[in-house]
PDB file of C-alpha atoms in Angstrom:
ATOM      1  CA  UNK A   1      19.718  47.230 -28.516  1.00  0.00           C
ATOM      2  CA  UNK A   2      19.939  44.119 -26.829  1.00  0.00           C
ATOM      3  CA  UNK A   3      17.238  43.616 -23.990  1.00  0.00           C
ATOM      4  CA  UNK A   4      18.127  41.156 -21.214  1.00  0.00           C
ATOM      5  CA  UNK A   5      15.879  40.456 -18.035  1.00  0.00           C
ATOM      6  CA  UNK A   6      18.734  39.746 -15.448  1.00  0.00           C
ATOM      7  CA  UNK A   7      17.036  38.709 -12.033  1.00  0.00           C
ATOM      8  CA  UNK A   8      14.171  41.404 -12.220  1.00  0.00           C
ATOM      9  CA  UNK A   9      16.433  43.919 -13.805  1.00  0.00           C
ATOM     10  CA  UNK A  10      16.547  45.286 -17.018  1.00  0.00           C
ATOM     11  CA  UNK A  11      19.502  45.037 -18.912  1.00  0.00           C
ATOM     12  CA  UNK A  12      20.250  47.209 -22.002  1.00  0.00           C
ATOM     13  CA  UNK A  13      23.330  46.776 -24.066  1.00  0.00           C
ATOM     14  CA  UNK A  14      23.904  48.500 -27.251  1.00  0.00           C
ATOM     15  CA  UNK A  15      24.454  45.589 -29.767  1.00  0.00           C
ATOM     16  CA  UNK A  16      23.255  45.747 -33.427  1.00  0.00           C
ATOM     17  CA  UNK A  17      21.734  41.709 -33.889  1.00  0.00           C
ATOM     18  CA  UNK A  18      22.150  41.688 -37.097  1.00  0.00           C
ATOM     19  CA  UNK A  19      25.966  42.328 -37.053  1.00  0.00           C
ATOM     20  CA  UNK A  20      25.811  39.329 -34.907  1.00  0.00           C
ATOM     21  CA  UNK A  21      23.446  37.473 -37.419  1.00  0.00           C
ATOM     22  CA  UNK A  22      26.207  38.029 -39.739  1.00  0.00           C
ATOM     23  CA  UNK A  23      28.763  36.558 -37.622  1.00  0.00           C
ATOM     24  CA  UNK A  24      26.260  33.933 -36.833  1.00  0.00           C
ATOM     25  CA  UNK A  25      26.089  32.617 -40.644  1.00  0.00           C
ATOM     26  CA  UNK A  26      29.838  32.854 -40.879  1.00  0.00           C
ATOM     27  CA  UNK A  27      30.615  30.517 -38.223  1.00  0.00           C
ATOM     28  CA  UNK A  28      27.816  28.157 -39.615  1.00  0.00           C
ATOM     29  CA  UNK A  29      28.818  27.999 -43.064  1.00  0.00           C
ATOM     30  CA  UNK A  30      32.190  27.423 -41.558  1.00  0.00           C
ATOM     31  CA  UNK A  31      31.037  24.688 -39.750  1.00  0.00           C
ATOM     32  CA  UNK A  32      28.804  23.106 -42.673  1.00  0.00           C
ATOM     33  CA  UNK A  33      31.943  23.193 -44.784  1.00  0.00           C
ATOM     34  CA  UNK A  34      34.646  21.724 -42.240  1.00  0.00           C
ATOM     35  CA  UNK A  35      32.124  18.897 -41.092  1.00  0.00           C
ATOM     36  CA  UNK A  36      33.374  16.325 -43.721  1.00  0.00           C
ATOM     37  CA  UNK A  37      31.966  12.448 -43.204  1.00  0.00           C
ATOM     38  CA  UNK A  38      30.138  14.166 -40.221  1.00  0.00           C
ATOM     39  CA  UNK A  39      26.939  14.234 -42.352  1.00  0.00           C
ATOM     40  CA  UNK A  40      24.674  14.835 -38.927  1.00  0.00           C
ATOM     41  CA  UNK A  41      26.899  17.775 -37.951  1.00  0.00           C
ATOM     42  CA  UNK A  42      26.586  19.274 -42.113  1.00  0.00           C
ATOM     43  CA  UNK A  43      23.097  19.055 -41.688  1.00  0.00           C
ATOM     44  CA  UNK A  44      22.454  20.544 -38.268  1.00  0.00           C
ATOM     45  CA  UNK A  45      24.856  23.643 -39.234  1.00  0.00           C
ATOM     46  CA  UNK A  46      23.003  24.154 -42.833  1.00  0.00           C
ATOM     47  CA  UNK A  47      19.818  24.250 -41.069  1.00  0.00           C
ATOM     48  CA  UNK A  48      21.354  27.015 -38.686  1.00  0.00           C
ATOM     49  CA  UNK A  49      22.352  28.819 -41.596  1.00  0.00           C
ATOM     50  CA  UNK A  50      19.155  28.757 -43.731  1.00  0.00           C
ATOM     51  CA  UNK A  51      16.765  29.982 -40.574  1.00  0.00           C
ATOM     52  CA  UNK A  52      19.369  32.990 -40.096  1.00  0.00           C
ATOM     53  CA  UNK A  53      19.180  33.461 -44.202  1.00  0.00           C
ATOM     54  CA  UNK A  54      15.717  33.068 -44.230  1.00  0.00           C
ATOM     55  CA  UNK A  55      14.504  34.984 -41.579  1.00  0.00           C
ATOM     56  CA  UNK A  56      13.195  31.823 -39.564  1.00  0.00           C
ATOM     57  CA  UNK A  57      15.739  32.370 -36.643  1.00  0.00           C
ATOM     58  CA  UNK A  58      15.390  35.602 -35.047  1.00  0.00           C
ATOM     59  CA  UNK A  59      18.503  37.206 -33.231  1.00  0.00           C
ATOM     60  CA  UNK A  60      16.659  39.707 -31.632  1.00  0.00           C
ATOM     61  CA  UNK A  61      15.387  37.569 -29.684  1.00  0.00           C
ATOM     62  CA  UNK A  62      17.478  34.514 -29.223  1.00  0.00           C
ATOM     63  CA  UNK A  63      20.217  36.501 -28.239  1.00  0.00           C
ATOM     64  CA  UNK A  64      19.187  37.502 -24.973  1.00  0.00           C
ATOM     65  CA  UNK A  65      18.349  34.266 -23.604  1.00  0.00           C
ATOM     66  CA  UNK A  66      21.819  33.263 -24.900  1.00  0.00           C
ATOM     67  CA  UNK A  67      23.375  36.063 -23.024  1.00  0.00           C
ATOM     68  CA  UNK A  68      21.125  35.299 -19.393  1.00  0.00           C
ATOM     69  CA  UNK A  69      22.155  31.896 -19.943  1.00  0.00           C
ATOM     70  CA  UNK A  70      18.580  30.994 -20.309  1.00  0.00           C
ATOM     71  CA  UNK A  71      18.653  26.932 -21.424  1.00  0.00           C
ATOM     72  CA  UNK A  72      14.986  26.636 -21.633  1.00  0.00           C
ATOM     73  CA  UNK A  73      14.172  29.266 -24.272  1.00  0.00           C
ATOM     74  CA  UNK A  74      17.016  28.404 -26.622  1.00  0.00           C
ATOM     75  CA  UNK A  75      15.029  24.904 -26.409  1.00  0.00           C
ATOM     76  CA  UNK A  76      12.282  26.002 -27.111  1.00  0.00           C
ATOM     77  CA  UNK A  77      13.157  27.882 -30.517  1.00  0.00           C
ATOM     78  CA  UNK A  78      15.647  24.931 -31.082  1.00  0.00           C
ATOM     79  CA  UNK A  79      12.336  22.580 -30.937  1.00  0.00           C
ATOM     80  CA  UNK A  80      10.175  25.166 -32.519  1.00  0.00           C
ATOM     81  CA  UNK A  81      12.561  25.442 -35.821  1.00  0.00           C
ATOM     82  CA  UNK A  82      13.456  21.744 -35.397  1.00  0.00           C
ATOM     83  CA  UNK A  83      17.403  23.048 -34.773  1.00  0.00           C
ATOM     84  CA  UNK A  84      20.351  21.508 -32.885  1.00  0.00           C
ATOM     85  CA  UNK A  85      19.953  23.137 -29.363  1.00  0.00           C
ATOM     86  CA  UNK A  86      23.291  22.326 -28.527  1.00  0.00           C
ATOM     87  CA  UNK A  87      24.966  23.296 -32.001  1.00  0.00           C
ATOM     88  CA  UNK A  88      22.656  26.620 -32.203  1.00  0.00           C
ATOM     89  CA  UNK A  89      23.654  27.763 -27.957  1.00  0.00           C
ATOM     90  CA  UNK A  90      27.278  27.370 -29.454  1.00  0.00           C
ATOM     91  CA  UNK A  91      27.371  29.296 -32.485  1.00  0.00           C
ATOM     92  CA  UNK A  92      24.935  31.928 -31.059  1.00  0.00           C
ATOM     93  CA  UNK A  93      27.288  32.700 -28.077  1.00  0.00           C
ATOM     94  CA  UNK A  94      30.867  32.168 -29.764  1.00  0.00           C
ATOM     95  CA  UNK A  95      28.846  34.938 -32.252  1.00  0.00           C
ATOM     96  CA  UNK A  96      27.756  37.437 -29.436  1.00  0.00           C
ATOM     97  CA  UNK A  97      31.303  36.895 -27.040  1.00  0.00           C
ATOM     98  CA  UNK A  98      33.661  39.469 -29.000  1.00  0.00           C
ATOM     99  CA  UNK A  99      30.789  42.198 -28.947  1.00  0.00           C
ATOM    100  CA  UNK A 100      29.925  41.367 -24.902  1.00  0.00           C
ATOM    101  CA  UNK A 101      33.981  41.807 -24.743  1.00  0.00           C
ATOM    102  CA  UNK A 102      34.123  45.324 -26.466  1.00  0.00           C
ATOM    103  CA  UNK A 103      31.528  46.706 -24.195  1.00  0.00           C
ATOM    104  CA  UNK A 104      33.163  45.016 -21.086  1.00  0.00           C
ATOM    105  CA  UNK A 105      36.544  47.208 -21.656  1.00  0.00           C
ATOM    106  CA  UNK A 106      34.371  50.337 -22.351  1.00  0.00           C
ATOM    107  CA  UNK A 107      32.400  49.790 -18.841  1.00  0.00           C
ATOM    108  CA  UNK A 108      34.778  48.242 -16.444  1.00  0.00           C
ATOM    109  CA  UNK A 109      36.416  51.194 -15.778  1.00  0.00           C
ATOM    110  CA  UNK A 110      34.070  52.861 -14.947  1.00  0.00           C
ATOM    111  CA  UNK A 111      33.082  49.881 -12.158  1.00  0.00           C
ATOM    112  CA  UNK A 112      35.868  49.788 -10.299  1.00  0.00           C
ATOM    113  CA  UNK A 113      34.536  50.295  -6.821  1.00  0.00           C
ATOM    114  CA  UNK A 114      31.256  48.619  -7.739  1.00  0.00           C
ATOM    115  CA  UNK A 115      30.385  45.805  -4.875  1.00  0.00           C
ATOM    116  CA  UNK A 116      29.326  42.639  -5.980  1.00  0.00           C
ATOM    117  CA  UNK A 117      29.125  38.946  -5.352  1.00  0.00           C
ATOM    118  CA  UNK A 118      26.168  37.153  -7.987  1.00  0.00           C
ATOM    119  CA  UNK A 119      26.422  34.586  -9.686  1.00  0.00           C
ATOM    120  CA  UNK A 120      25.617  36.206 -13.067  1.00  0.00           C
ATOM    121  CA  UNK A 121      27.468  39.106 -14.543  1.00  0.00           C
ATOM    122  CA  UNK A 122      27.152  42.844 -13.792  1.00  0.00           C
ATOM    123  CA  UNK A 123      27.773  43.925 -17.368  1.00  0.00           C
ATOM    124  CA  UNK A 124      26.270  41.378 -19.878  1.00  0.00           C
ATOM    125  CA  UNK A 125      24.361  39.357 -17.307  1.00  0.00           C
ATOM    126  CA  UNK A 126      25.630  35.733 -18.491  1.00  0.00           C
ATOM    127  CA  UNK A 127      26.345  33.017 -15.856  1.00  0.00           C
ATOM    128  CA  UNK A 128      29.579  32.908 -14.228  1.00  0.00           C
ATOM    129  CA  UNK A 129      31.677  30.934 -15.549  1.00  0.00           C
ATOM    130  CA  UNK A 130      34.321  30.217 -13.484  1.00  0.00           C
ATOM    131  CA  UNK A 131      36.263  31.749 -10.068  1.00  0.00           C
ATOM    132  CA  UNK A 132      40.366  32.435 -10.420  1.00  0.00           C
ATOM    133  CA  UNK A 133      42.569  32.945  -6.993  1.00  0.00           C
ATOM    134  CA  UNK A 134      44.299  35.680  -7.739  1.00  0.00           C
ATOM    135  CA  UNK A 135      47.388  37.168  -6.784  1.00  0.00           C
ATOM    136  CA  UNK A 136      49.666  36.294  -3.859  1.00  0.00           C
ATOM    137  CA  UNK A 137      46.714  36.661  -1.452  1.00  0.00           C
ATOM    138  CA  UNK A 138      44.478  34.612  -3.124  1.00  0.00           C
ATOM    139  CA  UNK A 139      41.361  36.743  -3.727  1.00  0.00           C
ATOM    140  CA  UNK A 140      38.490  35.413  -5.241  1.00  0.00           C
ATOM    141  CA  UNK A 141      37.448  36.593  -8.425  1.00  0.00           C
ATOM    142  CA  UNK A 142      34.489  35.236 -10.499  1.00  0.00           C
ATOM    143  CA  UNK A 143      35.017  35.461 -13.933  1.00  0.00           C
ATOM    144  CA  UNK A 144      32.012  35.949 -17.295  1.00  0.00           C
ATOM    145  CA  UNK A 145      32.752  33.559 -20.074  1.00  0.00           C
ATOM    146  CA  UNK A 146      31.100  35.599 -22.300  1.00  0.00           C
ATOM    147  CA  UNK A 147      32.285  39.447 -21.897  1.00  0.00           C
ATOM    148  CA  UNK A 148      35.189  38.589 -19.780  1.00  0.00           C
ATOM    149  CA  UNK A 149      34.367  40.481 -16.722  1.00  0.00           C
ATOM    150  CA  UNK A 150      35.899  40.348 -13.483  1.00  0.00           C
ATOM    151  CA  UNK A 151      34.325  40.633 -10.272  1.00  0.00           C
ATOM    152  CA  UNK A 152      35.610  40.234  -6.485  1.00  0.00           C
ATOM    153  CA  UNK A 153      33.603  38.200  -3.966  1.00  0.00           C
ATOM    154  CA  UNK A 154      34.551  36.722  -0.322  1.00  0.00           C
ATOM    155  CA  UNK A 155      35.881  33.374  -0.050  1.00  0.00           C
ATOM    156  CA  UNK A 156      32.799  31.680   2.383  1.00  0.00           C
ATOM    157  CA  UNK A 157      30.021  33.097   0.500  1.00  0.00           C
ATOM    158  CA  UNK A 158      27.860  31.286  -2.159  1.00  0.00           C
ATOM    159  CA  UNK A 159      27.670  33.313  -4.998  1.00  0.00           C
ATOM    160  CA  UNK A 160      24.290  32.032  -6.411  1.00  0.00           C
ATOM    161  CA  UNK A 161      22.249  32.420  -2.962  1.00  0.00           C
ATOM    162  CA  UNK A 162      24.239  34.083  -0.738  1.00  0.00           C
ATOM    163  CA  UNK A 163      24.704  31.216   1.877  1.00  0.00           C
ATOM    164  CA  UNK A 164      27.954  31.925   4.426  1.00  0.00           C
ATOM    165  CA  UNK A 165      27.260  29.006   6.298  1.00  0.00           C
ATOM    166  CA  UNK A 166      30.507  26.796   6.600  1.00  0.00           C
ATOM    167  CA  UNK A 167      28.724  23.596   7.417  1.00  0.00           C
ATOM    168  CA  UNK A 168      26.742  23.817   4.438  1.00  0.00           C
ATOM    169  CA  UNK A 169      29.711  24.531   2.030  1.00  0.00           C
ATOM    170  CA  UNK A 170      32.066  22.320   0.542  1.00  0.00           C
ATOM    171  CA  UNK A 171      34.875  21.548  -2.028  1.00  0.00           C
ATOM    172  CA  UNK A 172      34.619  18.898  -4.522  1.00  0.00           C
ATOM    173  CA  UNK A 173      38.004  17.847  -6.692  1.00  0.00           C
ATOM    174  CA  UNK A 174      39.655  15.529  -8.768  1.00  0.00           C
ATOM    175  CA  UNK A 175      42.359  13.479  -8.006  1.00  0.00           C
ATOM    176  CA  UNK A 176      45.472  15.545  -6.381  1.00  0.00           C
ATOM    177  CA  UNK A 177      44.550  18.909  -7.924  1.00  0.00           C
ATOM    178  CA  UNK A 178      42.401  19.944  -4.926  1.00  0.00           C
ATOM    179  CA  UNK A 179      45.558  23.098  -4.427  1.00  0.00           C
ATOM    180  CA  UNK A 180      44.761  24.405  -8.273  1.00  0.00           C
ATOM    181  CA  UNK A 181      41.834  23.119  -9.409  1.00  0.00           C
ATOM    182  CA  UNK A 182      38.361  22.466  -7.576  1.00  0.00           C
ATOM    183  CA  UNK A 183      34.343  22.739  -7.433  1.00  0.00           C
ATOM    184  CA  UNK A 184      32.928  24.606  -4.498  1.00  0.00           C
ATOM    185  CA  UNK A 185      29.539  23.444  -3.832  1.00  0.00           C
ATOM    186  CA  UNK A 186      26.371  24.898  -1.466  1.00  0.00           C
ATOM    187  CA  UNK A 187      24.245  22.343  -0.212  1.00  0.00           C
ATOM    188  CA  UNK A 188      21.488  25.388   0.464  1.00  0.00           C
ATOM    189  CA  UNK A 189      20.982  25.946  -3.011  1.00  0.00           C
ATOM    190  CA  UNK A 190      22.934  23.353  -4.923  1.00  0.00           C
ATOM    191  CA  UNK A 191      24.706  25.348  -7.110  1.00  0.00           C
ATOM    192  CA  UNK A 192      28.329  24.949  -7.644  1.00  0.00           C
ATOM    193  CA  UNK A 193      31.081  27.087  -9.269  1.00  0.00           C
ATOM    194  CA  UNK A 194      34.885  25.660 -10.579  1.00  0.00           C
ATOM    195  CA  UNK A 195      37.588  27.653  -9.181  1.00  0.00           C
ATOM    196  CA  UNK A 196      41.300  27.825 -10.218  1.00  0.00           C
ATOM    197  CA  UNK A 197      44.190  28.958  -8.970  1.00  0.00           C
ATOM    198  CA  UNK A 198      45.266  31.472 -11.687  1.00  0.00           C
ATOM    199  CA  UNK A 199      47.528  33.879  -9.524  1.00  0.00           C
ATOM    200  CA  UNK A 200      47.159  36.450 -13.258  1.00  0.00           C
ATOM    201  CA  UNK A 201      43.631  37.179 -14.459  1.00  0.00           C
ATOM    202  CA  UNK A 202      42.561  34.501 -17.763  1.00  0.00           C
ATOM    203  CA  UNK A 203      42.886  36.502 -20.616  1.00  0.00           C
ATOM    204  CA  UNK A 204      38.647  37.399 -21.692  1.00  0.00           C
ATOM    205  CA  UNK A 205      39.394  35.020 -25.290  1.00  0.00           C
ATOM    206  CA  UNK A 206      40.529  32.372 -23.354  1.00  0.00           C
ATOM    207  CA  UNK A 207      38.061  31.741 -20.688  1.00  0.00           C
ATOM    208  CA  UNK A 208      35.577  29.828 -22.762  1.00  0.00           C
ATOM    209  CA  UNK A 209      38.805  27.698 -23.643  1.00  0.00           C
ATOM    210  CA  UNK A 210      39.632  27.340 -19.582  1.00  0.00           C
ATOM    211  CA  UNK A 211      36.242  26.086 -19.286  1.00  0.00           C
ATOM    212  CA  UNK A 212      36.279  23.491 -21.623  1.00  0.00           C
ATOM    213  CA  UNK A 213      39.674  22.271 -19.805  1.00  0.00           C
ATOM    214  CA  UNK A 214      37.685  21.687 -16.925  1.00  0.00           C
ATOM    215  CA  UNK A 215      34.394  20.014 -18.323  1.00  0.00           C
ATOM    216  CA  UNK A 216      35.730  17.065 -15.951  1.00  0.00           C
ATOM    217  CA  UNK A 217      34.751  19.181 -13.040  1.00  0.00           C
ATOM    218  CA  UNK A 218      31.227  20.157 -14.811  1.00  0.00           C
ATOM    219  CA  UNK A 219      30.576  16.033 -14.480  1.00  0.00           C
ATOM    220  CA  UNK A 220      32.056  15.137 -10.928  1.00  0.00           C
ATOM    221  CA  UNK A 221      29.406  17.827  -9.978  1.00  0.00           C
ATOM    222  CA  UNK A 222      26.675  17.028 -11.665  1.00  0.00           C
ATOM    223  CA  UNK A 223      26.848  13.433 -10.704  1.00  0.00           C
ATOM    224  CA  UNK A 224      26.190  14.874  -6.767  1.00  0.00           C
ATOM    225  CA  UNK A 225      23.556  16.983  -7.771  1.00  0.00           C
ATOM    226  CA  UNK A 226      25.011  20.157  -7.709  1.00  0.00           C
ATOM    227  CA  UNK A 227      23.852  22.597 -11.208  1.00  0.00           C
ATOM    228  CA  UNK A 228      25.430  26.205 -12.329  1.00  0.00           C
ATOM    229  CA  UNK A 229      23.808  28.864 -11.574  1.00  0.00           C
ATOM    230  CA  UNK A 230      21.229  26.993  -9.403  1.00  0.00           C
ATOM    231  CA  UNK A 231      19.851  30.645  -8.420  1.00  0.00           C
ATOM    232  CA  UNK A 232      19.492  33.616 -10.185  1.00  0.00           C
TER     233      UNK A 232
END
């Protein structure tokens, strides 16, 4: 079982580690092979691979920071095992996404009229990702980049601390693409989320890829201050 604390609650998801160990050494080796002239890269990926071969690296517990979205304890075994943080955070959650999926279809369901309006997920407890404007109306959905869940929340409400006030909220874009794409930003908390205008629901697979297409926005706000998930 994987054990996540998600903003004093305790989060239990039935997820063997070492199938995603597995996984983990897969995408690794995969990596260590495809890195060519990049000798930094080889060497960062083999020494992901060897602490998961050699028992160094321990899933059960890295993988529930990497599923709370918790930065400062995937440092802090990155340090300890003298391991890319940023290359270890990516193969450890492209490893643990298509089991956080799986469950998501097996509990959604059953969630349907379940209210709420976080900032982290219901199911896996990740960060949100992203927000989508769906449909004709335009309803705001934040969306899990890790299990692909899908939750409603009201437009003028900050989904990290809960601020409605309209003086205090903003929108932050780039260029012309304010009408599809844009940040929306609290100055109570400081947290910002990207929001798109998706009309259809992102496929689960390709959220992490939607993200990427908007790292642009991921800079414009961190440049005014503004952080994910500012609260949990």
């Amino acid at each position: 079982f994987l054990y996540i604390l998600m903003s004093n609650h305790e989060l239990y998801l039935d997820i063997d580690d070492r199938k995603v160990r597995g996984v983990m050494i897969s995408l690794a080796t995969a990596l260590e092979k495809s890195a060519g002239q990049n000798k930094v890269r080889t060497q960062a990926a083999r020494q992901i691979r060897l602490a998961l071969e050699g028992g160094a690296l321990d899933t059960g517990s890295l993988l529930p920071h990497i599923a709370s979205g918790d930065s400062d304890a995937i440092a802090d075994i990155s340090e300890r095992l003298h391991l890319d943080f940023g290359l270890l955070r990516t193969v450890a959650s492209h490893a643990l996404s298509p089991f956080l999926r799986h469950i998501q279809r097996q509990l959604a369901p059953l969630a349907t009229d379940f209210q709420w309006e976080k900032g982290h997920c219901f199911i896996c407890g990740s960060p949100a990702s992203m927000a989508e404007l769906q449909g004709n109306n335009q309803v705001r959905h934040v969306r899990c980049g890790s299990c692909g869940a899908d939750w409603t929340c009201r437009r003028l409400h900050c989904i990290y601390c809960g601020n409605e006030d309209y003086h205090t909220l903003g929108v932050l874009y780039a260029g012309d693409q304010k009408d599809t794409v844009r940040i929306e930003v609290c100055d109570t908390c400081h947290g910002y989320v990207k929001v798109i205008a998706a009309y259809t629901p992102t496929p689960d697979e390709m959220l992490p890829i939607e993200d990427l297409a908007t790292l642009h926005l991921d800079y414009i706000a961190r440049e005014r201050g503004y952080s994910r998930s500012a609260v949990q």
